Amino acid sequence: MKPLTLDKILQTQGFGTRKECRNLILHGAVGVGDEIVTDYQVTPDTANLDFTVDGASWRYREHVYIALNKPAGVECSRRPAVHRGVLSLLPDQFTLRDVQPVGRLDHDTTGLLLLSDDGNFIHAQSHPKRHVSKTYVATIQEQVTPELVAQLSAGVKLSDEPAPLAAKARQLDTYQIEIAIDMGKYHQVKRMLAAAGHHCVALHRTAIGGLTLESLGLKEGAWCYLENEQLAQL
Ligand code: URA
C-alpha cells in the first residue's frame, strides 16, 4: 500500500479536511515522536505511530473500537432529538471519523456501549445470526419472584414477535434481576418484563459477550479503546 503522507494520516484520524490538516502541520501544531514536523509530505510508518496535535498525544489507529459507560439522559441516535447525543461524550475526532454506536441503548439505559468506525465490525456485532449475548441488570417496581425468573426463562410473547422470546434470568436482589438476551429487538428487555407483568424502573448493561463493564473499570461517562484482547471477548 502507498505510504500515507502526514496530512492524510491526520485526516484519517479525524483532524479535519486535508487542507485543515495541512494547516495544522504548517503552523507547527503537529509532533511525531519528540519532534514538531512542519512538512506535511513526510510519510511516517503508521505501525505504532504516536503523534501529538496541539500537545495532545494520539496513536494512529486504522479503526477505533471504543467502550463507553453510558450515563442516563443520553441518546444513541446520530441526530439526537431531546437529549444530548452519545458522541458528545467522546473527542470530536471520533465524530469526524464517523464513529457510530454498535446498536442502541435507550436514553435512560446506562452501561456498556460499543462504538466504532469499522463498518464490518458494526455489522458483524449487530447481525442477529451472531447471537451476541447482552447482559443487563433491571431494577423493577415490584419484588422479583421465582415466577418472573421462570417466565422470562421459558419465554414471553411480545405483540410484534411471531414466537415467544426467552432470556437467561436470575434474581440478584429483592428488586433486581439479571437478564441476558442474544437479540436486540426494540426495547426488548423492558417489553419482556412488561409482558411478564413487571415494570422496569432502571436498566443497566453490564456485559456484551464475555466483555464486562466491570473488567474495563469505566466510571459513568468514561470511555476507553478496546484492544485485541478485549475484542476477542466479545
Ligand atoms: N432493552 C431495552 O428495553 N432497552 C435497552 O436500552 C436495551 C435493551
JSON list of C-alpha atoms and ligand atoms in Angstrom, two decimals:
[
{"chain": "A", "resi": 1, "resn": "MET", "atom": "CA", "xyz": [0.00, 0.00, 0.00]},
{"chain": "A", "resi": 2, "resn": "LYS", "atom": "CA", "xyz": [1.21, 3.52, -0.80]},
{"chain": "A", "resi": 3, "resn": "PRO", "atom": "CA", "xyz": [2.59, 5.19, 2.34]},
{"chain": "A", "resi": 4, "resn": "LEU", "atom": "CA", "xyz": [0.34, 7.91, 3.74]},
{"chain": "A", "resi": 5, "resn": "THR", "atom": "CA", "xyz": [1.58, 11.46, 3.94]},
{"chain": "A", "resi": 6, "resn": "LEU", "atom": "CA", "xyz": [1.27, 13.18, 7.33]},
{"chain": "A", "resi": 7, "resn": "ASP", "atom": "CA", "xyz": [-1.63, 15.40, 6.25]},
{"chain": "A", "resi": 8, "resn": "LYS", "atom": "CA", "xyz": [-3.53, 12.34, 5.02]},
{"chain": "A", "resi": 9, "resn": "ILE", "atom": "CA", "xyz": [-2.75, 10.47, 8.23]},
{"chain": "A", "resi": 10, "resn": "LEU", "atom": "CA", "xyz": [-4.22, 13.29, 10.29]},
{"chain": "A", "resi": 11, "resn": "GLN", "atom": "CA", "xyz": [-7.26, 13.40, 8.04]},
{"chain": "A", "resi": 12, "resn": "THR", "atom": "CA", "xyz": [-7.92, 9.67, 8.53]},
{"chain": "A", "resi": 13, "resn": "GLN", "atom": "CA", "xyz": [-7.67, 10.20, 12.30]},
{"chain": "A", "resi": 14, "resn": "GLY", "atom": "CA", "xyz": [-10.40, 12.85, 12.28]},
{"chain": "A", "resi": 15, "resn": "PHE", "atom": "CA", "xyz": [-8.42, 16.09, 12.49]},
{"chain": "A", "resi": 16, "resn": "GLY", "atom": "CA", "xyz": [-10.28, 17.83, 9.67]},
{"chain": "A", "resi": 17, "resn": "THR", "atom": "CA", "xyz": [-10.15, 18.16, 5.92]},
{"chain": "A", "resi": 18, "resn": "ARG", "atom": "CA", "xyz": [-6.88, 17.58, 4.10]},
{"chain": "A", "resi": 19, "resn": "LYS", "atom": "CA", "xyz": [-6.43, 21.36, 3.91]},
{"chain": "A", "resi": 20, "resn": "GLU", "atom": "CA", "xyz": [-7.13, 21.84, 7.63]},
{"chain": "A", "resi": 21, "resn": "CYS", "atom": "CA", "xyz": [-4.64, 19.08, 8.44]},
{"chain": "A", "resi": 22, "resn": "ARG", "atom": "CA", "xyz": [-2.00, 20.67, 6.22]},
{"chain": "A", "resi": 23, "resn": "ASN", "atom": "CA", "xyz": [-2.53, 23.97, 8.03]},
{"chain": "A", "resi": 24, "resn": "LEU", "atom": "CA", "xyz": [-2.15, 22.32, 11.42]},
{"chain": "A", "resi": 25, "resn": "ILE", "atom": "CA", "xyz": [1.17, 20.86, 10.28]},
{"chain": "A", "resi": 26, "resn": "LEU", "atom": "CA", "xyz": [2.38, 24.09, 8.66]},
{"chain": "A", "resi": 27, "resn": "HIS", "atom": "CA", "xyz": [1.59, 26.00, 11.85]},
{"chain": "A", "resi": 28, "resn": "GLY", "atom": "CA", "xyz": [3.75, 23.69, 13.97]},
{"chain": "A", "resi": 29, "resn": "ALA", "atom": "CA", "xyz": [0.85, 22.07, 15.83]},
{"chain": "A", "resi": 30, "resn": "VAL", "atom": "CA", "xyz": [1.85, 18.50, 14.99]},
{"chain": "A", "resi": 31, "resn": "GLY", "atom": "CA", "xyz": [4.62, 16.41, 16.50]},
{"chain": "A", "resi": 32, "resn": "VAL", "atom": "CA", "xyz": [5.87, 12.97, 15.54]},
{"chain": "A", "resi": 33, "resn": "GLY", "atom": "CA", "xyz": [7.94, 11.22, 18.16]},
{"chain": "A", "resi": 34, "resn": "ASP", "atom": "CA", "xyz": [9.68, 14.07, 20.02]},
{"chain": "A", "resi": 35, "resn": "GLU", "atom": "CA", "xyz": [9.79, 16.49, 17.10]},
{"chain": "A", "resi": 36, "resn": "ILE", "atom": "CA", "xyz": [7.47, 19.08, 15.65]},
{"chain": "A", "resi": 37, "resn": "VAL", "atom": "CA", "xyz": [7.06, 18.34, 11.94]},
{"chain": "A", "resi": 38, "resn": "THR", "atom": "CA", "xyz": [6.15, 21.14, 9.54]},
{"chain": "A", "resi": 39, "resn": "ASP", "atom": "CA", "xyz": [6.45, 19.19, 6.29]},
{"chain": "A", "resi": 40, "resn": "TYR", "atom": "CA", "xyz": [3.08, 17.63, 5.50]},
{"chain": "A", "resi": 41, "resn": "GLN", "atom": "CA", "xyz": [4.53, 15.36, 2.82]},
{"chain": "A", "resi": 42, "resn": "VAL", "atom": "CA", "xyz": [6.59, 13.18, 5.14]},
{"chain": "A", "resi": 43, "resn": "THR", "atom": "CA", "xyz": [5.39, 9.58, 5.30]},
{"chain": "A", "resi": 44, "resn": "PRO", "atom": "CA", "xyz": [5.97, 8.20, 8.80]},
{"chain": "A", "resi": 45, "resn": "ASP", "atom": "CA", "xyz": [5.40, 4.47, 9.31]},
{"chain": "A", "resi": 46, "resn": "THR", "atom": "CA", "xyz": [1.85, 4.17, 10.67]},
{"chain": "A", "resi": 47, "resn": "ALA", "atom": "CA", "xyz": [2.68, 0.97, 12.62]},
{"chain": "A", "resi": 48, "resn": "ASN", "atom": "CA", "xyz": [2.87, 2.09, 16.27]},
{"chain": "A", "resi": 49, "resn": "LEU", "atom": "CA", "xyz": [2.85, 5.74, 15.22]},
{"chain": "A", "resi": 50, "resn": "ASP", "atom": "CA", "xyz": [2.45, 8.13, 18.14]},
{"chain": "A", "resi": 51, "resn": "PHE", "atom": "CA", "xyz": [1.87, 11.77, 17.32]},
{"chain": "A", "resi": 52, "resn": "THR", "atom": "CA", "xyz": [0.74, 14.94, 19.03]},
{"chain": "A", "resi": 53, "resn": "VAL", "atom": "CA", "xyz": [-1.68, 17.62, 17.92]},
{"chain": "A", "resi": 54, "resn": "ASP", "atom": "CA", "xyz": [-1.60, 20.83, 19.96]},
{"chain": "A", "resi": 55, "resn": "GLY", "atom": "CA", "xyz": [0.28, 18.92, 22.64]},
{"chain": "A", "resi": 56, "resn": "ALA", "atom": "CA", "xyz": [-2.28, 16.13, 22.99]},
{"chain": "A", "resi": 57, "resn": "SER", "atom": "CA", "xyz": [-0.97, 12.60, 22.33]},
{"chain": "A", "resi": 58, "resn": "TRP", "atom": "CA", "xyz": [-2.57, 10.22, 19.87]},
{"chain": "A", "resi": 59, "resn": "ARG", "atom": "CA", "xyz": [-1.77, 6.81, 18.44]},
{"chain": "A", "resi": 60, "resn": "TYR", "atom": "CA", "xyz": [-2.52, 6.13, 14.79]},
{"chain": "A", "resi": 61, "resn": "ARG", "atom": "CA", "xyz": [-5.39, 3.65, 14.54]},
{"chain": "A", "resi": 62, "resn": "GLU", "atom": "CA", "xyz": [-6.78, 2.36, 11.26]},
{"chain": "A", "resi": 63, "resn": "HIS", "atom": "CA", "xyz": [-10.08, 1.83, 13.04]},
{"chain": "A", "resi": 64, "resn": "VAL", "atom": "CA", "xyz": [-11.20, 2.63, 16.55]},
{"chain": "A", "resi": 65, "resn": "TYR", "atom": "CA", "xyz": [-13.11, 0.29, 18.84]},
{"chain": "A", "resi": 66, "resn": "ILE", "atom": "CA", "xyz": [-14.46, 2.04, 21.88]},
{"chain": "A", "resi": 67, "resn": "ALA", "atom": "CA", "xyz": [-16.28, 1.05, 25.06]},
{"chain": "A", "resi": 68, "resn": "LEU", "atom": "CA", "xyz": [-18.30, 3.68, 26.88]},
{"chain": "A", "resi": 69, "resn": "ASN", "atom": "CA", "xyz": [-20.08, 3.54, 30.21]},
{"chain": "A", "resi": 70, "resn": "LYS", "atom": "CA", "xyz": [-23.18, 5.33, 29.02]},
{"chain": "A", "resi": 71, "resn": "PRO", "atom": "CA", "xyz": [-24.92, 7.57, 31.54]},
{"chain": "A", "resi": 72, "resn": "ALA", "atom": "CA", "xyz": [-28.68, 8.11, 31.58]},
{"chain": "A", "resi": 73, "resn": "GLY", "atom": "CA", "xyz": [-30.12, 11.04, 29.63]},
{"chain": "A", "resi": 74, "resn": "VAL", "atom": "CA", "xyz": [-28.00, 10.40, 26.54]},
{"chain": "A", "resi": 75, "resn": "GLU", "atom": "CA", "xyz": [-29.33, 9.37, 23.12]},
{"chain": "A", "resi": 76, "resn": "CYS", "atom": "CA", "xyz": [-27.54, 6.86, 20.90]},
{"chain": "A", "resi": 77, "resn": "SER", "atom": "CA", "xyz": [-29.07, 8.39, 17.78]},
{"chain": "A", "resi": 78, "resn": "ARG", "atom": "CA", "xyz": [-26.74, 10.25, 15.39]},
{"chain": "A", "resi": 79, "resn": "ARG", "atom": "CA", "xyz": [-29.24, 13.10, 15.31]},
{"chain": "A", "resi": 80, "resn": "PRO", "atom": "CA", "xyz": [-30.37, 13.36, 18.92]},
{"chain": "A", "resi": 81, "resn": "ALA", "atom": "CA", "xyz": [-33.78, 14.94, 19.29]},
{"chain": "A", "resi": 82, "resn": "VAL", "atom": "CA", "xyz": [-34.36, 15.50, 23.01]},
{"chain": "A", "resi": 83, "resn": "HIS", "atom": "CA", "xyz": [-31.26, 14.55, 24.99]},
{"chain": "A", "resi": 84, "resn": "ARG", "atom": "CA", "xyz": [-27.57, 15.06, 24.31]},
{"chain": "A", "resi": 85, "resn": "GLY", "atom": "CA", "xyz": [-26.03, 12.68, 21.80]},
{"chain": "A", "resi": 86, "resn": "VAL", "atom": "CA", "xyz": [-23.65, 9.93, 22.81]},
{"chain": "A", "resi": 87, "resn": "LEU", "atom": "CA", "xyz": [-20.91, 11.25, 20.50]},
{"chain": "A", "resi": 88, "resn": "SER", "atom": "CA", "xyz": [-20.75, 14.41, 22.60]},
{"chain": "A", "resi": 89, "resn": "LEU", "atom": "CA", "xyz": [-19.10, 12.27, 25.32]},
{"chain": "A", "resi": 90, "resn": "LEU", "atom": "CA", "xyz": [-16.17, 11.45, 23.02]},
{"chain": "A", "resi": 91, "resn": "PRO", "atom": "CA", "xyz": [-13.43, 13.58, 21.43]},
{"chain": "A", "resi": 92, "resn": "ASP", "atom": "CA", "xyz": [-14.57, 15.48, 18.31]},
{"chain": "A", "resi": 93, "resn": "GLN", "atom": "CA", "xyz": [-12.12, 13.46, 16.19]},
{"chain": "A", "resi": 94, "resn": "PHE", "atom": "CA", "xyz": [-14.36, 10.42, 16.56]},
{"chain": "A", "resi": 95, "resn": "THR", "atom": "CA", "xyz": [-17.35, 12.21, 15.05]},
{"chain": "A", "resi": 96, "resn": "LEU", "atom": "CA", "xyz": [-15.23, 13.22, 12.05]},
{"chain": "A", "resi": 97, "resn": "ARG", "atom": "CA", "xyz": [-14.08, 9.61, 11.72]},
{"chain": "A", "resi": 98, "resn": "ASP", "atom": "CA", "xyz": [-17.74, 8.60, 11.56]},
{"chain": "A", "resi": 99, "resn": "VAL", "atom": "CA", "xyz": [-17.68, 6.59, 14.77]},
{"chain": "A", "resi": 100, "resn": "GLN", "atom": "CA", "xyz": [-21.12, 5.14, 15.47]},
{"chain": "A", "resi": 101, "resn": "PRO", "atom": "CA", "xyz": [-22.74, 3.21, 18.30]},
{"chain": "A", "resi": 102, "resn": "VAL", "atom": "CA", "xyz": [-22.95, -0.55, 17.77]},
{"chain": "A", "resi": 103, "resn": "GLY", "atom": "CA", "xyz": [-26.69, -0.98, 18.31]},
{"chain": "A", "resi": 104, "resn": "ARG", "atom": "CA", "xyz": [-28.54, 1.31, 20.66]},
{"chain": "A", "resi": 105, "resn": "LEU", "atom": "CA", "xyz": [-29.38, 1.71, 24.29]},
{"chain": "A", "resi": 106, "resn": "ASP", "atom": "CA", "xyz": [-32.48, 3.69, 25.30]},
{"chain": "A", "resi": 107, "resn": "HIS", "atom": "CA", "xyz": [-31.79, 7.22, 26.53]},
{"chain": "A", "resi": 108, "resn": "ASP", "atom": "CA", "xyz": [-32.48, 6.12, 30.11]},
{"chain": "A", "resi": 109, "resn": "THR", "atom": "CA", "xyz": [-30.48, 2.87, 29.92]},
{"chain": "A", "resi": 110, "resn": "THR", "atom": "CA", "xyz": [-26.97, 3.01, 31.37]},
{"chain": "A", "resi": 111, "resn": "GLY", "atom": "CA", "xyz": [-23.87, 0.86, 30.98]},
{"chain": "A", "resi": 112, "resn": "LEU", "atom": "CA", "xyz": [-21.69, -0.77, 28.37]},
{"chain": "A", "resi": 113, "resn": "LEU", "atom": "CA", "xyz": [-21.97, 0.61, 24.85]},
{"chain": "A", "resi": 114, "resn": "LEU", "atom": "CA", "xyz": [-19.58, -0.17, 22.00]},
{"chain": "A", "resi": 115, "resn": "LEU", "atom": "CA", "xyz": [-18.76, 2.33, 19.27]},
{"chain": "A", "resi": 116, "resn": "SER", "atom": "CA", "xyz": [-16.61, 2.01, 16.17]},
{"chain": "A", "resi": 117, "resn": "ASP", "atom": "CA", "xyz": [-15.84, 3.41, 12.74]},
{"chain": "A", "resi": 118, "resn": "ASP", "atom": "CA", "xyz": [-15.32, -0.10, 11.34]},
{"chain": "A", "resi": 119, "resn": "GLY", "atom": "CA", "xyz": [-18.43, -0.91, 9.30]},
{"chain": "A", "resi": 120, "resn": "ASN", "atom": "CA", "xyz": [-17.63, -4.64, 9.14]},
{"chain": "A", "resi": 121, "resn": "PHE", "atom": "CA", "xyz": [-17.30, -4.81, 12.91]},
{"chain": "A", "resi": 122, "resn": "ILE", "atom": "CA", "xyz": [-20.56, -2.92, 13.47]},
{"chain": "A", "resi": 123, "resn": "HIS", "atom": "CA", "xyz": [-22.36, -5.17, 11.01]},
{"chain": "A", "resi": 124, "resn": "ALA", "atom": "CA", "xyz": [-20.92, -8.38, 12.49]},
{"chain": "A", "resi": 125, "resn": "GLN", "atom": "CA", "xyz": [-21.72, -7.36, 16.07]},
{"chain": "A", "resi": 126, "resn": "SER", "atom": "CA", "xyz": [-25.26, -6.32, 15.26]},
{"chain": "A", "resi": 127, "resn": "HIS", "atom": "CA", "xyz": [-26.11, -9.21, 12.97]},
{"chain": "A", "resi": 128, "resn": "PRO", "atom": "CA", "xyz": [-28.98, -11.21, 14.51]},
{"chain": "A", "resi": 129, "resn": "LYS", "atom": "CA", "xyz": [-27.43, -14.52, 13.36]},
{"chain": "A", "resi": 130, "resn": "ARG", "atom": "CA", "xyz": [-24.34, -13.90, 15.51]},
{"chain": "A", "resi": 131, "resn": "HIS", "atom": "CA", "xyz": [-26.40, -14.07, 18.70]},
{"chain": "A", "resi": 132, "resn": "VAL", "atom": "CA", "xyz": [-24.04, -11.87, 20.72]},
{"chain": "A", "resi": 133, "resn": "SER", "atom": "CA", "xyz": [-25.26, -12.12, 24.29]},
{"chain": "A", "resi": 134, "resn": "LYS", "atom": "CA", "xyz": [-26.01, -8.90, 26.16]},
{"chain": "A", "resi": 135, "resn": "THR", "atom": "CA", "xyz": [-26.42, -8.88, 29.90]},
{"chain": "A", "resi": 136, "resn": "TYR", "atom": "CA", "xyz": [-28.50, -6.34, 31.79]},
{"chain": "A", "resi": 137, "resn": "VAL", "atom": "CA", "xyz": [-29.40, -5.63, 35.37]},
{"chain": "A", "resi": 138, "resn": "ALA", "atom": "CA", "xyz": [-33.01, -4.50, 35.55]},
{"chain": "A", "resi": 139, "resn": "THR", "atom": "CA", "xyz": [-34.48, -2.83, 38.62]},
{"chain": "A", "resi": 140, "resn": "ILE", "atom": "CA", "xyz": [-38.18, -3.43, 38.76]},
{"chain": "A", "resi": 141, "resn": "GLN", "atom": "CA", "xyz": [-41.01, -1.77, 40.68]},
{"chain": "A", "resi": 142, "resn": "GLU", "atom": "CA", "xyz": [-42.32, -4.90, 42.39]},
{"chain": "A", "resi": 143, "resn": "GLN", "atom": "CA", "xyz": [-40.27, -7.63, 44.03]},
{"chain": "A", "resi": 144, "resn": "VAL", "atom": "CA", "xyz": [-38.57, -10.21, 41.84]},
{"chain": "A", "resi": 145, "resn": "THR", "atom": "CA", "xyz": [-40.34, -13.54, 42.17]},
{"chain": "A", "resi": 146, "resn": "PRO", "atom": "CA", "xyz": [-39.33, -17.09, 41.17]},
{"chain": "A", "resi": 147, "resn": "GLU", "atom": "CA", "xyz": [-42.32, -16.98, 38.78]},
{"chain": "A", "resi": 148, "resn": "LEU", "atom": "CA", "xyz": [-40.87, -13.96, 36.96]},
{"chain": "A", "resi": 149, "resn": "VAL", "atom": "CA", "xyz": [-37.50, -15.71, 36.56]},
{"chain": "A", "resi": 150, "resn": "ALA", "atom": "CA", "xyz": [-39.29, -18.84, 35.29]},
{"chain": "A", "resi": 151, "resn": "GLN", "atom": "CA", "xyz": [-41.47, -16.85, 32.89]},
{"chain": "A", "resi": 152, "resn": "LEU", "atom": "CA", "xyz": [-38.54, -14.99, 31.32]},
{"chain": "A", "resi": 153, "resn": "SER", "atom": "CA", "xyz": [-36.53, -18.20, 31.04]},
{"chain": "A", "resi": 154, "resn": "ALA", "atom": "CA", "xyz": [-39.42, -20.04, 29.38]},
{"chain": "A", "resi": 155, "resn": "GLY", "atom": "CA", "xyz": [-40.16, -17.15, 27.00]},
{"chain": "A", "resi": 156, "resn": "VAL", "atom": "CA", "xyz": [-42.71, -14.34, 26.85]},
{"chain": "A", "resi": 157, "resn": "LYS", "atom": "CA", "xyz": [-44.76, -13.26, 23.87]},
{"chain": "A", "resi": 158, "resn": "LEU", "atom": "CA", "xyz": [-44.27, -9.73, 22.51]},
{"chain": "A", "resi": 159, "resn": "SER", "atom": "CA", "xyz": [-47.04, -8.40, 20.30]},
{"chain": "A", "resi": 160, "resn": "ASP", "atom": "CA", "xyz": [-44.88, -7.95, 17.18]},
{"chain": "A", "resi": 161, "resn": "GLU", "atom": "CA", "xyz": [-42.89, -11.18, 17.50]},
{"chain": "A", "resi": 162, "resn": "PRO", "atom": "CA", "xyz": [-44.14, -14.43, 15.98]},
{"chain": "A", "resi": 163, "resn": "ALA", "atom": "CA", "xyz": [-42.64, -16.64, 18.71]},
{"chain": "A", "resi": 164, "resn": "PRO", "atom": "CA", "xyz": [-42.05, -16.10, 22.45]},
{"chain": "A", "resi": 165, "resn": "LEU", "atom": "CA", "xyz": [-38.66, -14.61, 23.33]},
{"chain": "A", "resi": 166, "resn": "ALA", "atom": "CA", "xyz": [-36.66, -16.23, 26.11]},
{"chain": "A", "resi": 167, "resn": "ALA", "atom": "CA", "xyz": [-33.84, -14.83, 28.25]},
{"chain": "A", "resi": 168, "resn": "LYS", "atom": "CA", "xyz": [-31.37, -16.16, 30.77]},
{"chain": "A", "resi": 169, "resn": "ALA", "atom": "CA", "xyz": [-32.63, -14.72, 34.01]},
{"chain": "A", "resi": 170, "resn": "ARG", "atom": "CA", "xyz": [-31.59, -14.84, 37.66]},
{"chain": "A", "resi": 171, "resn": "GLN", "atom": "CA", "xyz": [-32.58, -12.91, 40.74]},
{"chain": "A", "resi": 172, "resn": "LEU", "atom": "CA", "xyz": [-29.84, -10.63, 42.10]},
{"chain": "A", "resi": 173, "resn": "ASP", "atom": "CA", "xyz": [-31.69, -8.79, 44.82]},
{"chain": "A", "resi": 174, "resn": "THR", "atom": "CA", "xyz": [-35.20, -8.04, 46.06]},
{"chain": "A", "resi": 175, "resn": "TYR", "atom": "CA", "xyz": [-35.87, -5.66, 43.18]},
{"chain": "A", "resi": 176, "resn": "GLN", "atom": "CA", "xyz": [-33.06, -6.58, 40.80]},
{"chain": "A", "resi": 177, "resn": "ILE", "atom": "CA", "xyz": [-32.92, -9.25, 38.16]},
{"chain": "A", "resi": 178, "resn": "GLU", "atom": "CA", "xyz": [-30.11, -10.09, 35.72]},
{"chain": "A", "resi": 179, "resn": "ILE", "atom": "CA", "xyz": [-31.37, -10.71, 32.20]},
{"chain": "A", "resi": 180, "resn": "ALA", "atom": "CA", "xyz": [-29.24, -11.90, 29.27]},
{"chain": "A", "resi": 181, "resn": "ILE", "atom": "CA", "xyz": [-30.61, -11.80, 25.73]},
{"chain": "A", "resi": 182, "resn": "ASP", "atom": "CA", "xyz": [-28.96, -12.58, 22.43]},
{"chain": "A", "resi": 183, "resn": "MET", "atom": "CA", "xyz": [-31.18, -10.48, 20.20]},
{"chain": "A", "resi": 184, "resn": "GLY", "atom": "CA", "xyz": [-31.61, -6.75, 20.12]},
{"chain": "A", "resi": 185, "resn": "LYS", "atom": "CA", "xyz": [-35.30, -6.15, 19.49]},
{"chain": "A", "resi": 186, "resn": "TYR", "atom": "CA", "xyz": [-36.67, -2.68, 20.16]},
{"chain": "A", "resi": 187, "resn": "HIS", "atom": "CA", "xyz": [-36.94, -2.08, 23.94]},
{"chain": "A", "resi": 188, "resn": "GLN", "atom": "CA", "xyz": [-36.60, -5.83, 24.30]},
{"chain": "A", "resi": 189, "resn": "VAL", "atom": "CA", "xyz": [-35.81, -6.12, 28.00]},
{"chain": "A", "resi": 190, "resn": "LYS", "atom": "CA", "xyz": [-38.38, -3.57, 29.14]},
{"chain": "A", "resi": 191, "resn": "ARG", "atom": "CA", "xyz": [-41.03, -5.12, 26.91]},
{"chain": "A", "resi": 192, "resn": "MET", "atom": "CA", "xyz": [-40.24, -8.65, 28.10]},
{"chain": "A", "resi": 193, "resn": "LEU", "atom": "CA", "xyz": [-40.59, -7.50, 31.69]},
{"chain": "A", "resi": 194, "resn": "ALA", "atom": "CA", "xyz": [-43.85, -5.71, 30.86]},
{"chain": "A", "resi": 195, "resn": "ALA", "atom": "CA", "xyz": [-45.15, -8.85, 29.11]},
{"chain": "A", "resi": 196, "resn": "ALA", "atom": "CA", "xyz": [-44.43, -10.73, 32.35]},
{"chain": "A", "resi": 197, "resn": "GLY", "atom": "CA", "xyz": [-46.43, -8.11, 34.29]},
{"chain": "A", "resi": 198, "resn": "HIS", "atom": "CA", "xyz": [-43.50, -6.07, 35.67]},
{"chain": "A", "resi": 199, "resn": "HIS", "atom": "CA", "xyz": [-42.38, -2.51, 35.25]},
{"chain": "A", "resi": 200, "resn": "CYS", "atom": "CA", "xyz": [-38.69, -1.76, 34.68]},
{"chain": "A", "resi": 201, "resn": "VAL", "atom": "CA", "xyz": [-37.59, 1.37, 36.54]},
{"chain": "A", "resi": 202, "resn": "ALA", "atom": "CA", "xyz": [-33.88, 1.22, 35.66]},
{"chain": "A", "resi": 203, "resn": "LEU", "atom": "CA", "xyz": [-31.83, -0.75, 33.17]},
{"chain": "A", "resi": 204, "resn": "HIS", "atom": "CA", "xyz": [-28.05, -1.14, 33.12]},
{"chain": "A", "resi": 205, "resn": "ARG", "atom": "CA", "xyz": [-25.99, -3.17, 30.62]},
{"chain": "A", "resi": 206, "resn": "THR", "atom": "CA", "xyz": [-23.18, -5.00, 32.38]},
{"chain": "A", "resi": 207, "resn": "ALA", "atom": "CA", "xyz": [-21.71, -7.15, 29.59]},
{"chain": "A", "resi": 208, "resn": "ILE", "atom": "CA", "xyz": [-21.58, -7.84, 25.88]},
{"chain": "A", "resi": 209, "resn": "GLY", "atom": "CA", "xyz": [-20.45, -11.38, 25.15]},
{"chain": "A", "resi": 210, "resn": "GLY", "atom": "CA", "xyz": [-17.66, -12.06, 27.66]},
{"chain": "A", "resi": 211, "resn": "LEU", "atom": "CA", "xyz": [-16.64, -8.41, 27.93]},
{"chain": "A", "resi": 212, "resn": "THR", "atom": "CA", "xyz": [-17.82, -6.92, 31.20]},
{"chain": "A", "resi": 213, "resn": "LEU", "atom": "CA", "xyz": [-18.08, -3.29, 32.17]},
{"chain": "A", "resi": 214, "resn": "GLU", "atom": "CA", "xyz": [-16.51, -4.19, 35.50]},
{"chain": "A", "resi": 215, "resn": "SER", "atom": "CA", "xyz": [-13.35, -5.56, 33.82]},
{"chain": "A", "resi": 216, "resn": "LEU", "atom": "CA", "xyz": [-12.96, -2.26, 31.96]},
{"chain": "A", "resi": 217, "resn": "GLY", "atom": "CA", "xyz": [-13.26, -0.24, 35.18]},
{"chain": "A", "resi": 218, "resn": "LEU", "atom": "CA", "xyz": [-15.01, 2.64, 33.45]},
{"chain": "A", "resi": 219, "resn": "LYS", "atom": "CA", "xyz": [-16.71, 5.28, 35.55]},
{"chain": "A", "resi": 220, "resn": "GLU", "atom": "CA", "xyz": [-20.05, 6.60, 34.31]},
{"chain": "A", "resi": 221, "resn": "GLY", "atom": "CA", "xyz": [-19.49, 8.74, 31.20]},
{"chain": "A", "resi": 222, "resn": "ALA", "atom": "CA", "xyz": [-15.91, 7.44, 30.73]},
{"chain": "A", "resi": 223, "resn": "TRP", "atom": "CA", "xyz": [-14.66, 5.59, 27.64]},
{"chain": "A", "resi": 224, "resn": "CYS", "atom": "CA", "xyz": [-11.62, 3.55, 26.58]},
{"chain": "A", "resi": 225, "resn": "TYR", "atom": "CA", "xyz": [-10.18, 1.98, 23.45]},
{"chain": "A", "resi": 226, "resn": "LEU", "atom": "CA", "xyz": [-10.71, -1.75, 23.13]},
{"chain": "A", "resi": 227, "resn": "GLU", "atom": "CA", "xyz": [-7.56, -3.63, 22.19]},
{"chain": "A", "resi": 228, "resn": "ASN", "atom": "CA", "xyz": [-7.40, -7.07, 20.50]},
{"chain": "A", "resi": 229, "resn": "GLU", "atom": "CA", "xyz": [-7.52, -8.98, 23.76]},
{"chain": "A", "resi": 230, "resn": "GLN", "atom": "CA", "xyz": [-10.79, -7.29, 24.77]},
{"chain": "A", "resi": 231, "resn": "LEU", "atom": "CA", "xyz": [-12.29, -7.52, 21.28]},
{"chain": "A", "resi": 232, "resn": "ALA", "atom": "CA", "xyz": [-11.70, -11.27, 21.43]},
{"chain": "A", "resi": 233, "resn": "GLN", "atom": "CA", "xyz": [-14.00, -11.43, 24.46]},
{"chain": "A", "resi": 234, "resn": "LEU", "atom": "CA", "xyz": [-16.98, -10.09, 22.55]},
{"chain": "B", "resi": 1, "resn": "URA", "atom": "N1", "xyz": [-33.69, -3.44, 26.19]},
{"chain": "B", "resi": 1, "resn": "URA", "atom": "C1", "xyz": [-34.39, -2.31, 26.48]},
{"chain": "B", "resi": 1, "resn": "URA", "atom": "O1", "xyz": [-35.57, -2.37, 26.75]},
{"chain": "B", "resi": 1, "resn": "URA", "atom": "N2", "xyz": [-33.73, -1.14, 26.44]},
{"chain": "B", "resi": 1, "resn": "URA", "atom": "C2", "xyz": [-32.42, -1.03, 26.16]},
{"chain": "B", "resi": 1, "resn": "URA", "atom": "O2", "xyz": [-31.87, 0.09, 26.16]},
{"chain": "B", "resi": 1, "resn": "URA", "atom": "C3", "xyz": [-31.69, -2.20, 25.87]},
{"chain": "B", "resi": 1, "resn": "URA", "atom": "C4", "xyz": [-32.37, -3.41, 25.89]}
]
